[in-house]
Short mmCIF file of N, CA and C in Angstrom, two decimals:
data_model
loop_
_atom_site.label_atom_id
_atom_site.label_comp_id
_atom_site.label_asym_id
_atom_site.label_seq_id
_atom_site.Cartn_x
_atom_site.Cartn_y
_atom_site.Cartn_z
N MET A 674 117.52 106.83 92.29
CA MET A 674 115.86 107.49 92.53
C MET A 674 115.73 108.60 93.04
N LYS A 675 115.10 109.42 92.44
CA LYS A 675 114.97 110.93 93.01
C LYS A 675 113.70 111.30 94.23
N LEU A 676 114.02 111.83 95.43
CA LEU A 676 112.86 111.77 96.06
C LEU A 676 112.07 113.22 95.97
N SER A 677 113.13 113.96 95.49
CA SER A 677 112.65 115.15 94.86
C SER A 677 113.48 116.07 93.88
N ASP A 678 113.36 117.37 93.73
CA ASP A 678 114.49 118.15 92.86
C ASP A 678 115.94 117.99 93.07
N ASN A 679 116.22 118.21 94.63
CA ASN A 679 117.84 117.99 95.04
C ASN A 679 118.15 116.80 95.74
N PHE A 680 117.19 116.08 96.04
CA PHE A 680 117.47 114.61 96.82
C PHE A 680 117.03 113.40 96.04
N SER A 681 118.30 112.56 96.42
CA SER A 681 118.10 111.30 96.05
C SER A 681 117.93 110.01 97.27
N LEU A 682 117.29 108.80 97.00
CA LEU A 682 117.15 107.79 98.05
C LEU A 682 118.91 107.30 98.27
N HIS A 683 119.45 107.25 97.44
CA HIS A 683 120.83 107.04 98.20
C HIS A 683 121.65 107.80 98.89
N GLU A 684 121.18 109.16 99.24
CA GLU A 684 121.41 109.98 100.33
C GLU A 684 121.18 109.35 101.61
N PHE A 685 119.90 109.03 101.71
CA PHE A 685 119.36 108.59 103.01
C PHE A 685 119.38 107.03 102.93
N THR A 686 119.86 106.33 102.47
CA THR A 686 120.47 104.94 102.60
C THR A 686 121.68 104.36 102.78
N ARG A 687 122.73 105.64 102.31
CA ARG A 687 124.34 105.10 102.12
C ARG A 687 124.44 104.88 103.74
N SER A 688 125.23 103.89 104.29
CA SER A 688 126.00 103.94 105.55
C SER A 688 127.07 103.15 105.76
N GLN A 689 127.95 103.68 106.06
CA GLN A 689 129.51 102.95 106.09
C GLN A 689 129.29 102.01 107.02
N THR A 690 128.19 102.28 108.38
CA THR A 690 128.39 100.65 109.18
C THR A 690 127.61 99.47 108.95
N ALA A 691 126.24 99.81 107.76
CA ALA A 691 125.44 99.11 107.31
C ALA A 691 126.86 98.12 106.07
N THR A 692 127.44 98.71 105.41
CA THR A 692 128.41 98.36 104.77
C THR A 692 129.50 97.38 105.27
N ARG A 693 129.85 97.96 106.05
CA ARG A 693 131.21 97.28 107.03
C ARG A 693 130.42 95.65 107.57
N HIS A 694 129.08 95.86 108.20
CA HIS A 694 128.34 95.17 108.95
C HIS A 694 127.61 94.06 107.93
N GLY A 695 127.45 94.25 106.42
CA GLY A 695 126.88 93.64 105.79
C GLY A 695 125.10 93.69 106.01
N ILE A 696 124.69 94.92 106.64
CA ILE A 696 123.30 94.99 106.73
C ILE A 696 122.73 95.88 105.33
N ASP A 697 121.25 95.11 105.26
CA ASP A 697 120.80 95.58 103.94
C ASP A 697 119.86 96.81 104.39
N ASN A 698 120.10 98.00 104.30
CA ASN A 698 119.56 99.13 104.48
C ASN A 698 118.85 99.53 103.33
N THR A 699 118.01 98.41 102.76
CA THR A 699 117.09 98.88 101.87
C THR A 699 115.71 99.11 102.05
N PRO A 700 114.99 100.34 101.98
CA PRO A 700 113.77 100.89 102.41
C PRO A 700 112.53 100.27 101.61
N SER A 701 111.24 100.00 102.20
CA SER A 701 110.35 99.35 101.59
C SER A 701 109.58 100.54 100.70
N LYS A 702 108.63 100.41 100.01
CA LYS A 702 107.86 101.33 99.09
C LYS A 702 107.07 102.31 100.35
N GLU A 703 106.93 101.59 101.42
CA GLU A 703 106.10 102.66 102.50
C GLU A 703 107.13 103.83 102.96
N ILE A 704 108.30 103.05 103.45
CA ILE A 704 109.29 103.85 104.13
C ILE A 704 109.71 104.90 103.08
N ILE A 705 109.77 104.60 101.76
CA ILE A 705 110.32 105.47 100.41
C ILE A 705 109.76 106.73 100.44
N GLY A 706 108.01 106.44 100.42
CA GLY A 706 107.13 107.28 100.50
C GLY A 706 107.28 108.35 101.84
N ASN A 707 107.78 107.44 102.91
CA ASN A 707 108.03 108.53 103.84
C ASN A 707 109.21 109.62 103.75
N LEU A 708 110.08 109.15 103.03
CA LEU A 708 111.09 109.84 102.97
C LEU A 708 110.98 110.93 101.91
N GLN A 709 109.89 110.53 100.79
CA GLN A 709 109.65 111.66 99.45
C GLN A 709 108.80 112.62 100.32
N SER A 710 107.97 112.43 101.49
CA SER A 710 107.07 113.42 102.34
C SER A 710 108.27 114.44 103.12
N LEU A 711 109.09 113.65 103.90
CA LEU A 711 110.04 114.39 104.29
C LEU A 711 110.84 115.50 103.50
N CYS A 712 111.06 115.04 102.28
CA CYS A 712 112.03 115.95 101.24
C CYS A 712 111.12 117.09 101.13
N LEU A 713 109.87 116.65 100.52
CA LEU A 713 108.85 117.33 99.91
C LEU A 713 108.57 118.49 100.94
N GLY A 714 108.22 118.11 102.37
CA GLY A 714 107.55 118.88 103.39
C GLY A 714 108.77 119.74 104.05
N VAL A 715 110.05 119.16 104.23
CA VAL A 715 110.71 119.83 104.82
C VAL A 715 112.11 120.13 104.35
N LEU A 716 112.94 119.30 103.99
CA LEU A 716 114.08 119.49 102.90
C LEU A 716 114.12 120.23 101.74
N GLN A 717 113.20 119.94 101.04
CA GLN A 717 113.49 120.84 99.63
C GLN A 717 113.15 122.18 100.06
N PRO A 718 112.20 122.71 100.79
CA PRO A 718 111.74 123.98 101.25
C PRO A 718 113.04 124.52 101.67
N VAL A 719 113.84 123.92 102.90
CA VAL A 719 114.96 124.73 103.56
C VAL A 719 115.80 124.62 101.92
N ARG A 720 116.36 124.02 101.29
CA ARG A 720 117.12 123.96 100.45
C ARG A 720 117.18 124.85 99.31
N GLN A 721 115.57 125.17 99.16
CA GLN A 721 115.32 126.40 98.36
C GLN A 721 115.44 127.47 98.96
N HIS A 722 115.44 127.89 100.08
CA HIS A 722 115.40 128.75 100.70
C HIS A 722 116.57 129.72 101.19
N PHE A 723 118.11 128.47 101.73
CA PHE A 723 119.11 128.87 101.61
C PHE A 723 120.19 128.59 100.53
N GLN A 724 119.54 127.78 99.75
CA GLN A 724 120.31 128.24 98.10
C GLN A 724 121.74 127.63 98.02
N LYS A 725 121.53 126.57 99.07
CA LYS A 725 123.11 125.76 99.54
C LYS A 725 122.89 124.68 99.81
N PRO A 726 123.81 123.65 99.21
CA PRO A 726 124.00 122.28 99.75
C PRO A 726 123.77 121.89 101.18
N MET A 727 123.12 120.78 101.27
CA MET A 727 122.81 120.19 102.32
C MET A 727 123.67 118.73 102.89
N ILE A 728 123.58 118.59 104.00
CA ILE A 728 124.75 117.55 104.30
C ILE A 728 123.33 116.66 105.10
N ILE A 729 123.59 115.86 104.40
CA ILE A 729 122.38 114.56 105.50
C ILE A 729 123.53 113.79 106.24
N SER A 730 123.62 113.80 107.30
CA SER A 730 124.47 112.91 107.85
C SER A 730 123.64 111.57 108.40
N SER A 731 122.53 111.46 108.48
CA SER A 731 121.81 110.30 108.81
C SER A 731 120.65 110.34 108.40
N GLY A 732 119.97 109.49 107.80
CA GLY A 732 118.72 109.66 106.99
C GLY A 732 117.85 107.90 107.47
N TYR A 733 117.52 107.56 106.51
CA TYR A 733 116.93 106.14 106.98
C TYR A 733 118.16 105.05 107.24
N ARG A 734 117.56 104.54 108.73
CA ARG A 734 118.18 103.10 109.02
C ARG A 734 117.34 101.94 109.42
N CYS A 735 117.61 101.00 108.87
CA CYS A 735 116.53 99.88 108.77
C CYS A 735 117.12 99.47 110.31
N ALA A 736 115.68 98.67 111.25
CA ALA A 736 115.75 98.82 112.62
C ALA A 736 117.16 97.84 113.20
N GLU A 737 117.91 96.77 112.24
CA GLU A 737 119.30 96.12 112.48
C GLU A 737 120.25 97.26 112.80
N LEU A 738 120.34 98.17 111.71
CA LEU A 738 121.03 99.07 111.57
C LEU A 738 120.88 100.18 112.49
N ASN A 739 119.66 100.76 112.97
CA ASN A 739 119.69 101.41 113.94
C ASN A 739 119.98 100.85 115.53
N ILE A 740 120.09 99.48 115.59
CA ILE A 740 120.20 98.84 116.94
C ILE A 740 121.55 98.82 116.99
N LYS A 741 122.48 98.34 115.86
CA LYS A 741 123.75 98.75 116.06
C LYS A 741 124.87 99.52 116.13
N ILE A 742 123.93 100.88 115.69
CA ILE A 742 124.67 102.09 116.51
C ILE A 742 123.99 102.89 117.37
N GLY A 743 123.19 101.83 118.33
CA GLY A 743 123.06 102.58 119.62
C GLY A 743 121.71 102.81 119.71
N GLY A 744 120.98 103.00 118.62
CA GLY A 744 119.52 103.99 118.44
C GLY A 744 118.34 102.88 118.64
N SER A 745 117.08 103.78 118.69
CA SER A 745 115.91 102.59 119.61
C SER A 745 115.48 102.23 117.61
N ILE A 746 114.70 101.12 118.09
CA ILE A 746 113.91 100.44 116.77
C ILE A 746 112.60 101.38 116.65
N THR A 747 112.44 102.33 117.76
CA THR A 747 111.25 102.94 117.35
C THR A 747 111.67 104.59 116.90
N SER A 748 112.75 104.72 116.41
CA SER A 748 113.25 106.18 116.17
C SER A 748 112.92 106.33 114.86
N GLN A 749 112.23 107.49 114.29
CA GLN A 749 111.64 108.02 113.02
C GLN A 749 112.58 107.86 112.23
N HIS A 750 113.72 107.62 111.96
CA HIS A 750 115.12 107.33 111.37
C HIS A 750 114.39 105.81 110.33
N VAL A 751 113.92 104.89 111.41
CA VAL A 751 113.61 103.86 110.95
C VAL A 751 112.21 103.84 110.12
N LYS A 752 111.56 104.57 110.40
CA LYS A 752 110.42 104.85 109.63
C LYS A 752 110.80 105.41 108.44
N GLY A 753 111.70 106.12 108.34
CA GLY A 753 112.14 106.82 107.17
C GLY A 753 111.13 107.97 106.97
N GLN A 754 111.13 108.74 108.47
CA GLN A 754 110.44 110.17 108.92
C GLN A 754 111.61 111.17 109.18
N ALA A 755 112.47 110.41 109.08
CA ALA A 755 113.78 111.86 109.84
C ALA A 755 115.21 111.78 109.17
N ALA A 756 115.42 112.80 109.47
CA ALA A 756 116.99 113.23 108.89
C ALA A 756 117.77 114.12 109.93
N ASP A 757 118.97 113.56 109.76
CA ASP A 757 120.27 114.53 110.87
C ASP A 757 120.91 115.30 109.41
N ILE A 758 120.69 116.69 109.53
CA ILE A 758 121.13 117.77 108.38
C ILE A 758 122.07 118.65 108.91
N GLU A 759 122.72 119.33 108.05
CA GLU A 759 123.12 120.85 108.06
C GLU A 759 123.28 121.47 106.65
N VAL A 760 123.10 122.74 106.99
CA VAL A 760 123.35 123.15 105.47
C VAL A 760 124.69 124.17 105.54
N LEU A 761 125.35 123.80 104.43
CA LEU A 761 126.75 124.46 104.09
C LEU A 761 127.00 126.01 104.52
N GLY A 762 127.97 126.29 105.23
CA GLY A 762 127.79 128.08 105.28
C GLY A 762 126.38 128.59 106.41
N THR A 763 125.91 127.66 107.20
CA THR A 763 124.62 128.24 107.87
C THR A 763 124.74 127.72 109.22
N SER A 764 124.73 128.45 109.87
CA SER A 764 124.81 127.88 111.62
C SER A 764 123.77 127.29 111.69
N ASN A 765 123.83 126.07 112.82
CA ASN A 765 122.79 125.03 112.89
C ASN A 765 121.57 125.72 113.52
N LEU A 766 122.30 126.54 114.32
CA LEU A 766 121.03 127.36 115.26
C LEU A 766 119.94 128.50 114.40
N ASP A 767 120.72 128.95 113.38
CA ASP A 767 119.98 129.71 112.31
C ASP A 767 119.06 128.44 111.33
N LEU A 768 119.58 127.54 111.33
CA LEU A 768 119.06 126.46 110.68
C LEU A 768 117.59 125.98 110.93
N SER A 769 118.13 125.69 112.69
CA SER A 769 116.61 125.12 113.38
C SER A 769 115.56 126.02 113.40
N ASP A 770 116.07 127.31 113.55
CA ASP A 770 115.43 128.48 113.94
C ASP A 770 114.26 128.79 112.20
N TRP A 771 115.01 128.87 111.46
CA TRP A 771 114.40 128.91 110.41
C TRP A 771 113.27 128.18 110.20
N ILE A 772 113.31 126.33 110.44
CA ILE A 772 112.78 125.37 109.85
C ILE A 772 111.27 125.87 110.92
N HIS A 773 111.58 126.06 112.26
CA HIS A 773 110.49 125.90 113.41
C HIS A 773 109.57 127.45 113.15
N HIS A 774 110.19 128.48 112.33
CA HIS A 774 109.20 129.44 112.15
C HIS A 774 108.41 129.48 110.64
N ASN A 775 109.20 128.31 109.89
CA ASN A 775 108.52 128.59 108.55
C ASN A 775 107.46 127.38 108.18
N LEU A 776 108.04 126.13 108.70
CA LEU A 776 107.59 124.88 108.23
C LEU A 776 106.90 124.20 109.00
N ASN A 777 106.18 123.10 108.59
CA ASN A 777 105.66 122.13 109.26
C ASN A 777 106.25 121.01 109.38
N TYR A 778 106.48 120.46 111.06
CA TYR A 778 107.17 119.38 111.06
C TYR A 778 106.59 118.46 112.27
N ASP A 779 107.59 117.46 112.51
CA ASP A 779 107.04 116.65 113.79
C ASP A 779 107.94 117.11 114.58
N GLN A 780 109.35 116.75 114.65
CA GLN A 780 110.24 117.03 115.68
C GLN A 780 111.10 117.75 115.16
N LEU A 781 112.08 118.73 116.02
CA LEU A 781 113.07 119.52 115.38
C LEU A 781 113.80 119.59 116.53
N ILE A 782 115.30 119.16 116.41
CA ILE A 782 116.19 118.87 117.74
C ILE A 782 117.27 119.65 117.11
N LEU A 783 117.86 120.57 117.92
CA LEU A 783 118.83 121.26 117.72
C LEU A 783 119.71 120.64 118.69
N GLU A 784 120.77 119.38 117.69
CA GLU A 784 121.54 118.48 118.63
C GLU A 784 122.74 119.07 118.81
N PHE A 785 123.11 119.29 120.22
CA PHE A 785 124.39 119.28 120.76
C PHE A 785 124.88 120.33 120.43
N TYR A 786 124.62 121.72 119.91
CA TYR A 786 124.83 122.78 119.58
C TYR A 786 125.43 123.50 121.16
N ASN A 787 126.62 123.92 120.65
CA ASN A 787 127.56 124.91 121.43
C ASN A 787 127.75 126.19 121.23
N GLU A 788 127.11 127.06 121.44
CA GLU A 788 127.84 128.69 120.59
C GLU A 788 128.97 128.93 120.96
N LYS A 789 129.87 128.50 122.13
CA LYS A 789 131.40 128.44 121.97
C LYS A 789 132.17 127.86 121.36
N GLU A 790 131.68 126.57 120.51
CA GLU A 790 132.22 126.05 119.41
C GLU A 790 131.98 126.33 118.11
N GLY A 791 131.28 127.51 118.23
CA GLY A 791 130.90 128.27 116.78
C GLY A 791 130.07 127.75 116.22
N PRO A 792 129.43 128.38 115.13
CA PRO A 792 127.90 128.29 114.37
C PRO A 792 127.86 126.81 113.77
N HIS A 793 128.55 125.62 113.45
CA HIS A 793 128.63 124.68 112.82
C HIS A 793 128.68 123.28 113.97
N SER A 794 128.45 123.83 115.15
CA SER A 794 128.76 122.70 116.31
C SER A 794 127.40 122.05 116.31
N GLY A 795 127.70 120.78 116.59
CA GLY A 795 126.09 119.75 116.28
C GLY A 795 125.39 119.76 114.93
N TRP A 796 124.32 119.47 115.18
CA TRP A 796 123.46 119.27 113.91
C TRP A 796 121.83 119.65 114.13
N VAL A 797 121.29 119.09 113.10
CA VAL A 797 120.00 119.48 113.30
C VAL A 797 118.89 118.29 113.14
N HIS A 798 118.41 117.66 114.03
CA HIS A 798 117.30 116.60 113.68
C HIS A 798 116.06 117.04 113.17
N VAL A 799 115.46 116.50 112.06
CA VAL A 799 113.94 116.99 111.60
C VAL A 799 113.27 115.62 111.39
N SER A 800 111.73 115.68 111.83
CA SER A 800 111.22 114.49 111.48
C SER A 800 109.89 115.37 110.64
N PHE A 801 109.27 114.56 109.91
CA PHE A 801 107.83 114.78 108.95
C PHE A 801 106.98 113.51 109.29
N ASP A 802 105.73 114.12 109.74
CA ASP A 802 104.81 112.68 109.70
C ASP A 802 104.15 113.08 109.10
N LYS A 803 103.29 112.92 107.99
CA LYS A 803 102.17 112.97 107.19
C LYS A 803 101.07 113.13 107.85
N THR A 804 100.67 112.24 108.64
CA THR A 804 99.40 111.91 109.40
C THR A 804 99.52 112.91 110.89
N ASN A 805 100.32 113.17 111.52
CA ASN A 805 100.65 113.93 112.87
C ASN A 805 101.91 114.87 113.04
N ASN A 806 101.57 116.05 112.42
CA ASN A 806 103.01 116.52 113.22
C ASN A 806 102.58 117.10 114.25
N LYS A 807 103.45 116.87 115.15
CA LYS A 807 103.43 117.68 116.61
C LYS A 807 104.23 119.39 116.42
N HIS A 808 104.87 119.55 115.79
CA HIS A 808 105.85 120.63 115.68
C HIS A 808 106.28 120.93 117.23
N GLU A 809 106.99 120.18 117.34
CA GLU A 809 108.07 120.23 118.99
C GLU A 809 109.65 120.42 118.81
N TYR A 810 109.70 121.66 119.22
CA TYR A 810 111.32 122.15 118.51
C TYR A 810 112.21 121.70 120.58
N LYS A 811 113.13 121.22 120.45
CA LYS A 811 113.74 120.50 121.22
C LYS A 811 115.40 120.92 121.31
N GLU A 812 115.99 120.82 122.05
CA GLU A 812 117.44 120.93 122.01
C GLU A 812 117.98 119.95 123.08
N ALA A 813 119.13 119.07 122.24
CA ALA A 813 119.93 118.20 123.01
C ALA A 813 120.72 118.55 123.64
N TYR A 814 121.50 118.34 124.81
CA TYR A 814 122.70 118.36 124.95
C TYR A 814 123.00 117.52 126.39
N LYS A 815 124.33 117.81 126.37
CA LYS A 815 125.01 116.52 127.69
C LYS A 815 125.07 117.26 128.83
N ASN A 816 124.62 116.35 129.90
CA ASN A 816 124.72 117.36 131.35
C ASN A 816 126.10 116.96 131.97
N GLU A 817 126.08 117.43 133.11
CA GLU A 817 127.53 117.05 133.79
C GLU A 817 127.98 115.83 133.88
N GLN A 818 126.93 114.85 133.92
CA GLN A 818 127.35 113.14 133.98
C GLN A 818 127.74 112.53 132.33
N GLY A 819 127.20 113.73 131.29
CA GLY A 819 127.49 113.04 130.28
C GLY A 819 126.28 112.42 129.66
N GLN A 820 125.14 112.63 130.38
CA GLN A 820 123.94 112.08 129.84
C GLN A 820 123.34 112.89 128.95
N THR A 821 122.79 112.52 127.80
CA THR A 821 121.92 113.34 126.94
C THR A 821 120.72 113.50 127.56
N ARG A 822 120.48 114.72 127.69
CA ARG A 822 119.15 115.73 128.02
C ARG A 822 118.73 116.57 127.18
N TYR A 823 117.49 116.20 127.06
CA TYR A 823 116.14 117.24 126.04
C TYR A 823 115.82 118.63 126.98
N ARG A 824 115.74 120.03 126.18
CA ARG A 824 115.01 121.01 126.60
C ARG A 824 114.15 121.50 125.62
N LEU A 825 112.72 122.24 126.04
CA LEU A 825 112.22 122.63 124.81
C LEU A 825 112.79 123.96 124.27
N ARG A 826 112.84 124.32 123.33
CA ARG A 826 113.41 125.77 122.69
C ARG A 826 112.23 126.95 122.50
#
């Protein structure tokens, strides 16, 4: 099933963890609608701007799958409103900054980007809520104790 010109439902639901553990990661019609809004509102414009393939490392995750990987059942991934992405040949910092300055979104997180590790370190988490986009731009990093922390960008 196509969600937009360049994105299919399969890209958002495939999961090695779900397959390995026999978890059914099939979204409801409502969640498919959320994924389509995410594609049309954010991902397709990113694809059109950069004119390069996008890697979706994490899209929809049912509650059981999200718990299995250590995530929260309140995650926007569970609602089909979020994706973790990279654009081939584009710095994750440049990608997140472009989204921030050009698109409407709910949350945008530059995850574990480290300039010393190069432009492709980390990834970009982006979410879209068709009813209430907060336009919140943050950066995720590990503190000295190895705990994940967030700061506004």
